[in-house]
Coordinates of C-alpha atoms in Angstrom, one line a residue:
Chain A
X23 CA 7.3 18.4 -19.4
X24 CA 9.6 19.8 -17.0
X25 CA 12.4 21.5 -17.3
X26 CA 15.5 19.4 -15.8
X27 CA 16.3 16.0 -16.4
X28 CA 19.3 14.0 -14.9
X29 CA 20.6 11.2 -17.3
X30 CA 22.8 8.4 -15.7
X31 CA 25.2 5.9 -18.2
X32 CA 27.2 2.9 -16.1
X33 CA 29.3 0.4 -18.3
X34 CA 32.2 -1.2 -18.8
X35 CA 34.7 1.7 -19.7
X36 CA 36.0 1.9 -23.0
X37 CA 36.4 4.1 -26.0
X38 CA 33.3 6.7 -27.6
X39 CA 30.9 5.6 -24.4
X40 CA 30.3 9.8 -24.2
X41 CA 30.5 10.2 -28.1
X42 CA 27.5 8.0 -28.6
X43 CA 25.8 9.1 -25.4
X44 CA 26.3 12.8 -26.0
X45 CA 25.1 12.7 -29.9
X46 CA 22.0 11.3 -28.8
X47 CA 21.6 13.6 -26.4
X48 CA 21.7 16.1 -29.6
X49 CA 19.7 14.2 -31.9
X50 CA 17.0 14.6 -29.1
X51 CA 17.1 18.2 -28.1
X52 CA 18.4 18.1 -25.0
X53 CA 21.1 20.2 -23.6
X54 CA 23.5 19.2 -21.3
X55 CA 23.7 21.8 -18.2
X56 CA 26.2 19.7 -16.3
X57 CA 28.1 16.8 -16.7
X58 CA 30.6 14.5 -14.4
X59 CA 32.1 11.6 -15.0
X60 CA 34.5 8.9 -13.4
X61 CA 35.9 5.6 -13.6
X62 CA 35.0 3.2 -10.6
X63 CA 37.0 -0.4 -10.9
X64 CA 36.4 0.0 -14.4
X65 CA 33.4 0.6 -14.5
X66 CA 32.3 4.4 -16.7
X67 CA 29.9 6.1 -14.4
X68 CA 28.5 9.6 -15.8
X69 CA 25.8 11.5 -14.5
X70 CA 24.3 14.6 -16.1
X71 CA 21.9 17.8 -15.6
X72 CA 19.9 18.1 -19.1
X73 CA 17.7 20.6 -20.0
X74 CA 14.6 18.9 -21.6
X75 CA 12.5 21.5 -22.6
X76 CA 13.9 22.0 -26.3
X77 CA 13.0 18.2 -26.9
X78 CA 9.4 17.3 -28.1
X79 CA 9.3 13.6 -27.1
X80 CA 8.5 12.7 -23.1
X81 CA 10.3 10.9 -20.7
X82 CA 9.0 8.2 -21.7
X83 CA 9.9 7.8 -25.2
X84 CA 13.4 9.6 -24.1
X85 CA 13.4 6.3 -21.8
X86 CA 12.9 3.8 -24.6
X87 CA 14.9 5.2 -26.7
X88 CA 18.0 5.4 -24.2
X89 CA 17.1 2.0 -23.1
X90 CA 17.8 1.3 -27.3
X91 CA 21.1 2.6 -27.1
X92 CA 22.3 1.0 -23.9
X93 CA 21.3 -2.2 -25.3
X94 CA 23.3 -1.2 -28.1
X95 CA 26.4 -0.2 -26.4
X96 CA 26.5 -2.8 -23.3
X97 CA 25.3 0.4 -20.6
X98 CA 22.9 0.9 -18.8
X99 CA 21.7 4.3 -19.3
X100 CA 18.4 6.2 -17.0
X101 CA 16.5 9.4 -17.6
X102 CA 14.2 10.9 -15.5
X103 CA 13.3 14.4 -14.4
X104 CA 15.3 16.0 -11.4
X105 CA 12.2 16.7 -9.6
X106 CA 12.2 13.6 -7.6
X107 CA 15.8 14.1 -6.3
X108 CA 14.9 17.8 -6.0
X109 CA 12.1 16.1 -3.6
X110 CA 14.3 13.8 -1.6
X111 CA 17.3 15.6 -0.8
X112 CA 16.5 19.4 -0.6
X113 CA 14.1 20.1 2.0
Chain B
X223 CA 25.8 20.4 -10.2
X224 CA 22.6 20.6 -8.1
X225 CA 22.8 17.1 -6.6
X226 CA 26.1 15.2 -5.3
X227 CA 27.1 12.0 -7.2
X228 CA 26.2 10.0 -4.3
X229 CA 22.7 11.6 -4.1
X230 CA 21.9 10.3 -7.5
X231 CA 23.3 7.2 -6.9
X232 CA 21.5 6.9 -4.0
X233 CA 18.1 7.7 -5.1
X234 CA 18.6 5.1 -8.0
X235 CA 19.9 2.2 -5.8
X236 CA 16.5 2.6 -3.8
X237 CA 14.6 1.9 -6.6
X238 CA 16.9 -0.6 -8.8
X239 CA 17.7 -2.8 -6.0
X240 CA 16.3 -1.5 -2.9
X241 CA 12.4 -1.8 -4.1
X242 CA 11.6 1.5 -3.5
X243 CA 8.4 2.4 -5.0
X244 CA 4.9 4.1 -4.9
X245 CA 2.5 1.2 -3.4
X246 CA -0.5 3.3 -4.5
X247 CA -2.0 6.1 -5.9
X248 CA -5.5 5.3 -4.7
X249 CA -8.8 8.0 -5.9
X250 CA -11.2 8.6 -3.7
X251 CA -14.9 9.4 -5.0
X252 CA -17.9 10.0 -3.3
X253 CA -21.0 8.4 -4.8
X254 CA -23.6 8.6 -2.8
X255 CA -25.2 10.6 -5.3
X256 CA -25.3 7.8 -7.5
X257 CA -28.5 6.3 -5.2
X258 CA -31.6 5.9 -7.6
X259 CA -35.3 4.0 -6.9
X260 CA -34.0 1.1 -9.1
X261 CA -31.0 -0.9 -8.8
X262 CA -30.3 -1.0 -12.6
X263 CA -30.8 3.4 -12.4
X264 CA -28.2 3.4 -9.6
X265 CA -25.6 0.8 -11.6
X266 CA -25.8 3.3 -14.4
X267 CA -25.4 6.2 -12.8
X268 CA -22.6 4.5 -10.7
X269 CA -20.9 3.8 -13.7
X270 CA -20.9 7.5 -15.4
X271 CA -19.6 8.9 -12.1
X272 CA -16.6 6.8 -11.4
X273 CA -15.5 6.9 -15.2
X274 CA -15.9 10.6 -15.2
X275 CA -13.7 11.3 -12.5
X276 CA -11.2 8.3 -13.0
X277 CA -11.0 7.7 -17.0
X278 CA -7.5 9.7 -17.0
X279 CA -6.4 8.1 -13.5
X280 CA -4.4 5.3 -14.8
X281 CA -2.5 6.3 -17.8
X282 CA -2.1 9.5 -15.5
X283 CA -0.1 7.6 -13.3
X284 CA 1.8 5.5 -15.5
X285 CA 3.0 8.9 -17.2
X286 CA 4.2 10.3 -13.7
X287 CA 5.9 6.9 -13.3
X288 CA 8.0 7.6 -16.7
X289 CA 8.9 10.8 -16.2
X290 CA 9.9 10.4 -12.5
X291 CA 11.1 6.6 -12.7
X292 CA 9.6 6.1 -10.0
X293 CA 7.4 2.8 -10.3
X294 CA 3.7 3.3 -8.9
X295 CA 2.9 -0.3 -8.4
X296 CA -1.0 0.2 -7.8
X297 CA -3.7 2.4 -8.6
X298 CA -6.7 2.2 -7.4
X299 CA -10.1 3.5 -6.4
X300 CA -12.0 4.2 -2.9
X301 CA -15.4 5.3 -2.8
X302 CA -18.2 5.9 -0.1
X303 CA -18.9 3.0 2.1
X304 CA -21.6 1.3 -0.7
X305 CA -23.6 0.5 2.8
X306 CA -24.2 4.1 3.6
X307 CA -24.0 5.7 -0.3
X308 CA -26.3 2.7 -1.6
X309 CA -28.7 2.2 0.9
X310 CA -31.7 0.1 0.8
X311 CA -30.9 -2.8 -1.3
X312 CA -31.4 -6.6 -0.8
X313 CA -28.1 -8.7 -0.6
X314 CA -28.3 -10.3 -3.6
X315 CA -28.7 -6.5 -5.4
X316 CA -25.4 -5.6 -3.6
X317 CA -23.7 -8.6 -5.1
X318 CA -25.2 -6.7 -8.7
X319 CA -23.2 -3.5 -7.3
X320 CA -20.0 -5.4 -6.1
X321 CA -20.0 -7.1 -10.0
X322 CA -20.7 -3.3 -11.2
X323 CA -17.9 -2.0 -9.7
X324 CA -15.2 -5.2 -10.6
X325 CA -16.4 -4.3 -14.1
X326 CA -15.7 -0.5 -13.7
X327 CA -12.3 -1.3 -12.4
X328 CA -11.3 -3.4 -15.1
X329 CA -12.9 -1.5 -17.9
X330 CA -10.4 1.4 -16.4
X331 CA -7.2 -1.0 -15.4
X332 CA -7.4 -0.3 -12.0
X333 CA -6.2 -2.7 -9.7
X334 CA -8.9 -2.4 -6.6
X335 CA -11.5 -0.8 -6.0
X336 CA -12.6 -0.5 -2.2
X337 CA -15.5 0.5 -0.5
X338 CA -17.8 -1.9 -0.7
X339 CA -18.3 -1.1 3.4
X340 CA -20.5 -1.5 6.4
X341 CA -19.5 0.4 9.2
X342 CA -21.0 -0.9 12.0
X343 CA -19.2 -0.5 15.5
X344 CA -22.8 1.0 17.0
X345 CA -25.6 -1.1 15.4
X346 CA -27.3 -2.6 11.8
X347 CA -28.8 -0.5 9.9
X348 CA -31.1 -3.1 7.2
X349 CA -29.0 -1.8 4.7
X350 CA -25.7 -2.9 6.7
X351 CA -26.8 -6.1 7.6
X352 CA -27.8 -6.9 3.8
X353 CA -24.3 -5.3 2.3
X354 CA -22.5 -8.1 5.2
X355 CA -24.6 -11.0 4.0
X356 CA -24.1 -10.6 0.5
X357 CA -20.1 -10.6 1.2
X358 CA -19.4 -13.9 0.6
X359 CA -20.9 -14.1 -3.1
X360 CA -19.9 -10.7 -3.8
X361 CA -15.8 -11.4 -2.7
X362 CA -16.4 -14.6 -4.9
X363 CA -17.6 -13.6 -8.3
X364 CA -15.2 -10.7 -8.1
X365 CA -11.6 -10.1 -8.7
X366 CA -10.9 -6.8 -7.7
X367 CA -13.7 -6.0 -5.7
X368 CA -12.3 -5.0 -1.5
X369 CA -14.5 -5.0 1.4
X370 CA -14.1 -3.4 4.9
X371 CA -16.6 -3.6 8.0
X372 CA -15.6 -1.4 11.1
X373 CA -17.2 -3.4 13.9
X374 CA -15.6 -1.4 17.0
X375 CA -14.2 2.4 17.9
X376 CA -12.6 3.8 20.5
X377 CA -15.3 5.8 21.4
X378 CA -18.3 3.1 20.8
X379 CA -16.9 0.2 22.3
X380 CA -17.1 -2.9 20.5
X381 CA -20.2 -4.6 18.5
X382 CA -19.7 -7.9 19.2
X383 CA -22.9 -9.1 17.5
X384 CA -21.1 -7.5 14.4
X385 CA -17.7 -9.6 15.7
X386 CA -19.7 -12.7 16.0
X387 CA -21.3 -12.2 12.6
X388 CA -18.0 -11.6 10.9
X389 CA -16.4 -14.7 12.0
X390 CA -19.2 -16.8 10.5
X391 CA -18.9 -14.5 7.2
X392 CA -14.8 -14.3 7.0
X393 CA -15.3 -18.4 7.2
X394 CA -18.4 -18.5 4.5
X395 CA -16.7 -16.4 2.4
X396 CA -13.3 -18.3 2.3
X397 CA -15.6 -21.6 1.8
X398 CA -17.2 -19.5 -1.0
X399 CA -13.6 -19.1 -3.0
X400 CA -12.4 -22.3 -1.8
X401 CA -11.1 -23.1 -5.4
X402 CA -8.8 -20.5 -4.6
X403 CA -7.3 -21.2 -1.7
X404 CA -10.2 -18.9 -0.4
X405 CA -8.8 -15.5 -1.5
X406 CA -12.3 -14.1 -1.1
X407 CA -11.4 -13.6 2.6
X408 CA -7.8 -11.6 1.4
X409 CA -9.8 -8.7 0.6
X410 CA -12.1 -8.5 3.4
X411 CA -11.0 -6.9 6.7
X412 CA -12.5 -6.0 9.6
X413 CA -11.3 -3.0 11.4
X414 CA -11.8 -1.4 14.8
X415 CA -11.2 2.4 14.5
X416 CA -10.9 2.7 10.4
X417 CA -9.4 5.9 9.3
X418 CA -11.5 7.9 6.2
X419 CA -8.5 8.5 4.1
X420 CA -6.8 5.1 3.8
X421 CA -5.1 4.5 0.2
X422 CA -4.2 0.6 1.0
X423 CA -6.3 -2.2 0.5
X424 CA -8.4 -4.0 1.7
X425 CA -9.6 -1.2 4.2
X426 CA -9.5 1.8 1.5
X427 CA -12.7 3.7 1.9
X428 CA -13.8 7.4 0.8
X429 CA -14.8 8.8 4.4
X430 CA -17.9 11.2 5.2
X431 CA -15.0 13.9 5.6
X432 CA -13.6 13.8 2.5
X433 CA -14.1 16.0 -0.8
X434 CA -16.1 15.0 -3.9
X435 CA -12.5 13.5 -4.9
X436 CA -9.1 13.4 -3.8
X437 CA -5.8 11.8 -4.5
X438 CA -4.2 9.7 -1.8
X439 CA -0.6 8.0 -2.1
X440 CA 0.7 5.2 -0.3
X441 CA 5.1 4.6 -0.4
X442 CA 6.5 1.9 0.3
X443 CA 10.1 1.0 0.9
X444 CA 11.3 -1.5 3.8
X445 CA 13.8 -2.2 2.0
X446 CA 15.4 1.0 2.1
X447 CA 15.0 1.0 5.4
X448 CA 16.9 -2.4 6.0
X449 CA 19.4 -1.7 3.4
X450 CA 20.4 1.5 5.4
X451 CA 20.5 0.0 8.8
X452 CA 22.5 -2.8 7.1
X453 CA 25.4 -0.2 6.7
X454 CA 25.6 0.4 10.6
X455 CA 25.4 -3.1 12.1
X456 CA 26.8 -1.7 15.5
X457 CA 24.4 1.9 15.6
X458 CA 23.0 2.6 18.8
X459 CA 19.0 2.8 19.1
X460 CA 19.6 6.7 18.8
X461 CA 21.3 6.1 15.9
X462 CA 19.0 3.4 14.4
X463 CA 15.8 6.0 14.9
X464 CA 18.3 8.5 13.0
X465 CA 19.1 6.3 10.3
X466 CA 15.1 5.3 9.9
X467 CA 13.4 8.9 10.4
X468 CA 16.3 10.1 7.0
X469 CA 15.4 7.0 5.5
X470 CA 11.5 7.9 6.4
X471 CA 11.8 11.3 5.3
X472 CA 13.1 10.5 1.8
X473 CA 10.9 8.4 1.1
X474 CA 7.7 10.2 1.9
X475 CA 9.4 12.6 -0.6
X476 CA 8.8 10.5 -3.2
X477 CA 5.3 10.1 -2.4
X478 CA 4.3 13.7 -1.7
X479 CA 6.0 14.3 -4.9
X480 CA 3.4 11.4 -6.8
X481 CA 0.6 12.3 -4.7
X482 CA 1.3 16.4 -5.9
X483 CA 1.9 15.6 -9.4
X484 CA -1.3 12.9 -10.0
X485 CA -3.8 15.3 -8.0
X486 CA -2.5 18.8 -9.8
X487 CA -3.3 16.8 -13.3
X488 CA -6.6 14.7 -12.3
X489 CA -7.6 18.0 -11.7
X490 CA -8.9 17.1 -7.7
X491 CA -7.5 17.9 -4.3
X492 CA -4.1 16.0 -2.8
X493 CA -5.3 14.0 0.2
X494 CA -2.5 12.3 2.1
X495 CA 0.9 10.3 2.0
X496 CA 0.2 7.3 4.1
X497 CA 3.5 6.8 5.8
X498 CA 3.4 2.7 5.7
X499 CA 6.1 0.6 5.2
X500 CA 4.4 -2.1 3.3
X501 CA 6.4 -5.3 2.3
X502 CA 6.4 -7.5 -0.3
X503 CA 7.6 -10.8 -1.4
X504 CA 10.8 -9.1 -3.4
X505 CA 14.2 -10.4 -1.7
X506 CA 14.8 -7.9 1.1
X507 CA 11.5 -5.8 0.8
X508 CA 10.5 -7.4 4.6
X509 CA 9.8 -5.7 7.9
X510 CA 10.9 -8.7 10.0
X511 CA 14.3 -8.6 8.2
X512 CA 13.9 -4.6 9.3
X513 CA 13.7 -6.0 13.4
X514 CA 16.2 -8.6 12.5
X515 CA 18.8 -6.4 11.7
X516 CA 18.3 -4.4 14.7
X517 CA 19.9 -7.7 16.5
X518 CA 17.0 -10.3 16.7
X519 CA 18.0 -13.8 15.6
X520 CA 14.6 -14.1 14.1
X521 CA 11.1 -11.8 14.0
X522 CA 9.2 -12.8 17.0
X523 CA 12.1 -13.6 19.3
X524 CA 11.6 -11.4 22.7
X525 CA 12.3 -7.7 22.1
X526 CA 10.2 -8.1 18.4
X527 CA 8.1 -5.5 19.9
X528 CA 10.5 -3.3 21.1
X529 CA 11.8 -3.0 18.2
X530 CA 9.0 -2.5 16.3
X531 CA 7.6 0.2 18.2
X532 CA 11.1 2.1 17.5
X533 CA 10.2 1.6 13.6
X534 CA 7.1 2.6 13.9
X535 CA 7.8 5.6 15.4
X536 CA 10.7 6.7 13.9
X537 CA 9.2 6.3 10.3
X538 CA 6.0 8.8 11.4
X539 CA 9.1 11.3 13.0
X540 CA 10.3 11.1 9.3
X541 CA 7.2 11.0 7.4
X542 CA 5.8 14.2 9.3
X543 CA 8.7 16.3 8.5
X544 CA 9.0 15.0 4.7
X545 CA 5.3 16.1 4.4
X546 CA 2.1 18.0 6.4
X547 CA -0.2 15.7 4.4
X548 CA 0.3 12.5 6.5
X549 CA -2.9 10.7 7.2
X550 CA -4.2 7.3 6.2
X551 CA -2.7 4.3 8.3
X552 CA 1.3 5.2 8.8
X553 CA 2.8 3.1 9.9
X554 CA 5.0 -0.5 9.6
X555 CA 2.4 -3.2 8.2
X556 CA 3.2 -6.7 9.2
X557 CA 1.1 -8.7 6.5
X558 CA 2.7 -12.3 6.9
X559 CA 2.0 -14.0 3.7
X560 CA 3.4 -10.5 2.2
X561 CA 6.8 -10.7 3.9
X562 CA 8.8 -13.3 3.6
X563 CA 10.8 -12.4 6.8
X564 CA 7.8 -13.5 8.8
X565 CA 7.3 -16.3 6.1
X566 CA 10.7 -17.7 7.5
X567 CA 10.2 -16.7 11.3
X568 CA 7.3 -18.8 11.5
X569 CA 8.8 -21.6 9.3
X570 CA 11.6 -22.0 11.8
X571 CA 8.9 -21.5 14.9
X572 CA 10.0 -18.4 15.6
X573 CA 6.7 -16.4 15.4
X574 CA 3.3 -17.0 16.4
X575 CA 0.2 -15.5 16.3
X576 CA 0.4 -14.5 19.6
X577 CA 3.2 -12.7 19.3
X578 CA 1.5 -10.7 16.2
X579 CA -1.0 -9.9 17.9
X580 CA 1.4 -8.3 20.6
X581 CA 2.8 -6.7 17.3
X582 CA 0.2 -5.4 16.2
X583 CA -0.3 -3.0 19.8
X584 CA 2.5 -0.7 18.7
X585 CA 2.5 -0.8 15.0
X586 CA 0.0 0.2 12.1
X587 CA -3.0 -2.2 11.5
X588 CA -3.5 -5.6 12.8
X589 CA -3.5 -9.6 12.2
X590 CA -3.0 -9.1 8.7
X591 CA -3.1 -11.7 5.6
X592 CA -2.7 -14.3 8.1
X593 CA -3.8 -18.0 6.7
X594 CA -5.2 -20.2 9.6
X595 CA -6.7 -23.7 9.4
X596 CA -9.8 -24.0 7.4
X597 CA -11.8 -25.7 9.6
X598 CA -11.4 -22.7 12.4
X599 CA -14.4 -22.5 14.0
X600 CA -16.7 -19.2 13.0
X601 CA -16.0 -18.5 16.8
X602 CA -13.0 -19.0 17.2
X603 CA -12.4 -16.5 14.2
X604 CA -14.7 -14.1 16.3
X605 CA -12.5 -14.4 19.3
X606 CA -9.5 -13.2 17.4
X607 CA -11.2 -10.2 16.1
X608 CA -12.8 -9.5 19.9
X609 CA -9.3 -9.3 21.3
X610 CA -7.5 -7.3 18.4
X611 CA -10.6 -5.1 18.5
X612 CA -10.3 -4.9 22.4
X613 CA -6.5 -3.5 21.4
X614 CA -7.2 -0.7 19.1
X615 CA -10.1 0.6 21.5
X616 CA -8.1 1.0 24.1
X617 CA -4.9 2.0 22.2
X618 CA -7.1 4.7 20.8
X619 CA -5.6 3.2 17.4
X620 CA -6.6 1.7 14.3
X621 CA -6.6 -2.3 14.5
X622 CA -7.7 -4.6 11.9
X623 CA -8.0 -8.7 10.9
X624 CA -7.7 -9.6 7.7
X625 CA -7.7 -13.4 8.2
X626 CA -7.9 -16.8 5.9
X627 CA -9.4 -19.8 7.1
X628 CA -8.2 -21.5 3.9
X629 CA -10.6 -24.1 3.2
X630 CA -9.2 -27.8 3.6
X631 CA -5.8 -26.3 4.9
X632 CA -4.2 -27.5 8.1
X633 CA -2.1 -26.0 10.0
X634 CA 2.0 -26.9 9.0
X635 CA 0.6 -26.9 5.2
X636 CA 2.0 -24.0 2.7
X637 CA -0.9 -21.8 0.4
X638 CA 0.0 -19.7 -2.5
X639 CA -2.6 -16.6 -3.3
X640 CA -0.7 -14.9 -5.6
X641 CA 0.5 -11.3 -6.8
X642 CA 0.8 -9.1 -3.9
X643 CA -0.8 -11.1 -1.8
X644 CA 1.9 -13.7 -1.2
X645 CA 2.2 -16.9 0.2
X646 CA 2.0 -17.9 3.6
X647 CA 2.2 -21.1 6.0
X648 CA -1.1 -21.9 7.7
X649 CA -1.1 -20.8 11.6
X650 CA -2.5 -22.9 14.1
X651 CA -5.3 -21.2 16.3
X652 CA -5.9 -21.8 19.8
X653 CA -8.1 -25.4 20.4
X654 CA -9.7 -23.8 22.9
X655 CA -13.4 -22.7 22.3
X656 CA -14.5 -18.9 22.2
X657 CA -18.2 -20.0 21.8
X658 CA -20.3 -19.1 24.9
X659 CA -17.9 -15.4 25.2
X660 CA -19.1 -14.5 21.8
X661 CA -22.9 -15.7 21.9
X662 CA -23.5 -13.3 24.7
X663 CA -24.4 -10.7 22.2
X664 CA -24.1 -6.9 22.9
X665 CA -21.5 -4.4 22.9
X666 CA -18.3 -3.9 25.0
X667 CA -18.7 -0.6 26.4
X668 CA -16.3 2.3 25.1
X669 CA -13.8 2.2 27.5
X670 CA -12.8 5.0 30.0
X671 CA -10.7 8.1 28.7
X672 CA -8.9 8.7 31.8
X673 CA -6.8 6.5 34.4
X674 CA -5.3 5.7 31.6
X675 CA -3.0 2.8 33.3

């Protein structure tokens, strides 16, 4: 598993959206490296540098499991390793 | 942080809403090793080579997929051209080995398998001329089964006893899967100067160049082409080439990264990114809606080619600097029932086959998944192939037809063949015969390399 994984979470903005994200992000192992966040017409848009390599479970588990918890929570939440936009924006 | 908001949000949109995604990540094996006395030897042996080198290939990819979240929307297996690996059979053998490999690729999830090749732009060898006859049956019983026969090059000229033959066998072989709309000809092309390293289908085989095995990706992604030239409705063509070779470059990227990633793991060499632009039926995911936004009322009004030849172009200019392993086709694909841009240009008159085939002498490929009436005469069908043949021999290029005379269609009717493969409204075909030009028999000479007006 690599090293660096960027986590996205768009919703409807409201109270605890980065409690619940973050504690699962602790539950999991993975440690956030860098975080920003912002409100866009109300709409909670966070986008985060994690380091994975702590966590035992893969992407793809990480995935279904995030996937739970947006469900959960009314966002839409994405993991996936930085590599690809390593690839297509650094040259 | 490493990456800009708007980086992240960009990569995401391309592949949430703009279709962005890995078309293939197609294996190449070689096999002729697999060549025993007896056919059932040979089917055996067949068998233990492809599923030792491609048992992981699959859930390889899908893995990659996950962790990059990136869909990979194909994956898929070339081998040696069966004709030249498998010599020596009788045509109803090689229908044994076409049902062989459809097995193999199911058994291991794959979506094609291609290969099951004559290349025969020179001559027949008994072996050729067997593997060609046996097409019809073979495309029929299969599903996943793709055939390609090379019938001219640049530096052969053209066969046109092959061209001849292969409008009687594109016609037999659409009668022959006639119960389904005759999809048998879908995965059947015939190509004038194939390239050895092609991950798309139908024309994927594992050329006499190649290694034991190798990992070749295809990408994708007109519509992150169109939806960054819809930003800049008023660009000028400097701008537009700009705008396509950045959109080009990120998108090879993606592939390289795939193609990287799936080879290091399979344990076998990284062949190529295949810079194509391939569309699909998604809303937006069309290469006529790519010229249309350039300022064309509809795909196949005059200056189509024009601007289709910027495209081109300006997607290899990205391609090449995203990666030094281009190879395959690269380039914009026009497959009509795949696109439902040219679906709609032709639907409001817009776009003919004539004007394809003008298409087709600045872009990648040829006359592809185009549905004509079924009752096209086998000549008529070898006409069509003569003069896209006559274009990529002289272009120095790589032209192909992959044509479906859809059995009791005529033209004005609509025929659905599914999946990737699309839909498409039948084309009328000239009226006019092509006999007596293609019973001559014989070869067009190679043409000459200089005087090159």
């Amino acid at each position: 598993m690599s090293k660096q994984g960027i986590v996205t979470v768009v919703g409807l903005d409201r109270i605890g959206i980065i409690a619940s994200v973050t504690f699962a992000l602790a539950e999991y192992k993975l440690n956030i490296i860098d975080i920003r966040q912002t409100v866009l017409n109300e709409f909670f848009t966070m986008i985060m540098v994690v380091d994975v390599s702590a966590s035992t479970m893969s992407f793809k588990d990480l995935q279904a499991k995030f996937a739970q918890l947006g469900e959960e929570q009314g966002l839409q939440i994405t993991i996936q390793s930085e590599e690809l936009f390593r690839g297509m924006h650094r040259i | 942080m490493s990456y800009s908001t708007q980086e992240i949000i960009e990569t995401l949109a391309m592949i949430q809403t703009e279709n962005l995604d890995i078309r293939t990540v197609t294996m190449g094996i070689q096999i002729a090793d697999c060549k025993r006395d007896s056919l059932q030897d040979t089917l055996d042996q067949l068998s233990d080579k492809i599923m030792r080198f491609a048992s992981r290939h699959v859930q390889t990819c899908e893995n990659i997929e996950h962790e990059l979240g990136i869909p990979i929307v194909n994956k898929r297996l070339s081998i040696t051209p069966i004709s030249q690996a498998l010599p020596g059979f009788r045509s109803d053998e090689y229908v044994k080995i076409a049902q062989r490999l459809d097995q193999i690729a199911k058994e291991l999830g794959v979506d094609f398998v291609g290969g099951f090749t004559a290349l025969v732009h020179k001559g027949f060898t008994p072996s050729e001329t067997a593997l060609i006859h046996a097409l019809p049956e073979a495309l029929s019983v299969t599903d996943r089964v793709c055939s390609s026969v090379a019938v001219a090059t640049t530096r052969a000229g053209i066969n046109m006893d092959a061209v001849a033959l292969m409008g009687q066998i594109i016609r037999q072989t659409a009668e022959a899967s006639a119960d389904r709309a005759g999809i048998g000809a879908a995965k059947l092309v015939v190509f004038c100067n194939p390239v050895e390293d092609n991950p798309f289908m139908a024309g994927a085989f594992h050329g006499a160049g190649e290694p034991e095995a190798v990992i070749h990706v295809g990408v994708s992604g007109p519509g992150v082409v169109l939806s960054a030239l819809r930003g800049h409705p008023d660009a000028s063509f400097e701008e537009v080439s700009e705008i396509i070779k950045r959109t080009a470059f990120k998108i090879t990227r993606a592939g390289h990264l795939v193609g990287k990633l799936a080879a290091q793991r399979l344990g076998v060499p990284f062949g190529i990114v295949d810079l194509s632009l391939a569309p699909t039926n998604a809303v937006g995911d069309s290469v006529a809606e790519i010229l249309e936004c350039m300022g064309l009322e509809y795909c196949g009004a005059h200056g189509t080619t024009a601007a289709l030849a910027l495209l081109n172009d300006a997607v290899k200019k990205g391609g090449a600097m995203a990666t030094s392993a281009a190879g395959g086709l690269s380039g914009a694909f026009i497959p009509v029932s795949e696109d439902n841009g040219m679906i709609a240009a032709i639907e409001a008159g817009a776009l003919s086959l004539a004007k394809l085939e003008a298409m087709t002498a600045v872009c990648s490929v040829g006359l592809d998944m185009i549905a004509v009436p079924g009752d096209t005469p086998a000549a008529t069908l070898a006409g069509l192939i003569a003069d896209e043949m006559a274009i990529g021999m002289i272009n120095k290029k790589t032209t192909a037809v992959r044509v479906i005379p859809v059995p009791g269609a005529t033209a004005g009717q609509f025929v659905e063949f599914g999946g990737l493969l699309g839909r498409s409204p039948i084309l009328p075909v000239s009226p006019f015969s092509s006999l007596k030009f293609t019973q001559r028999g014989g070869r067009i000479p190679a043409p000459i390399q200089a005087l090159t007006n």
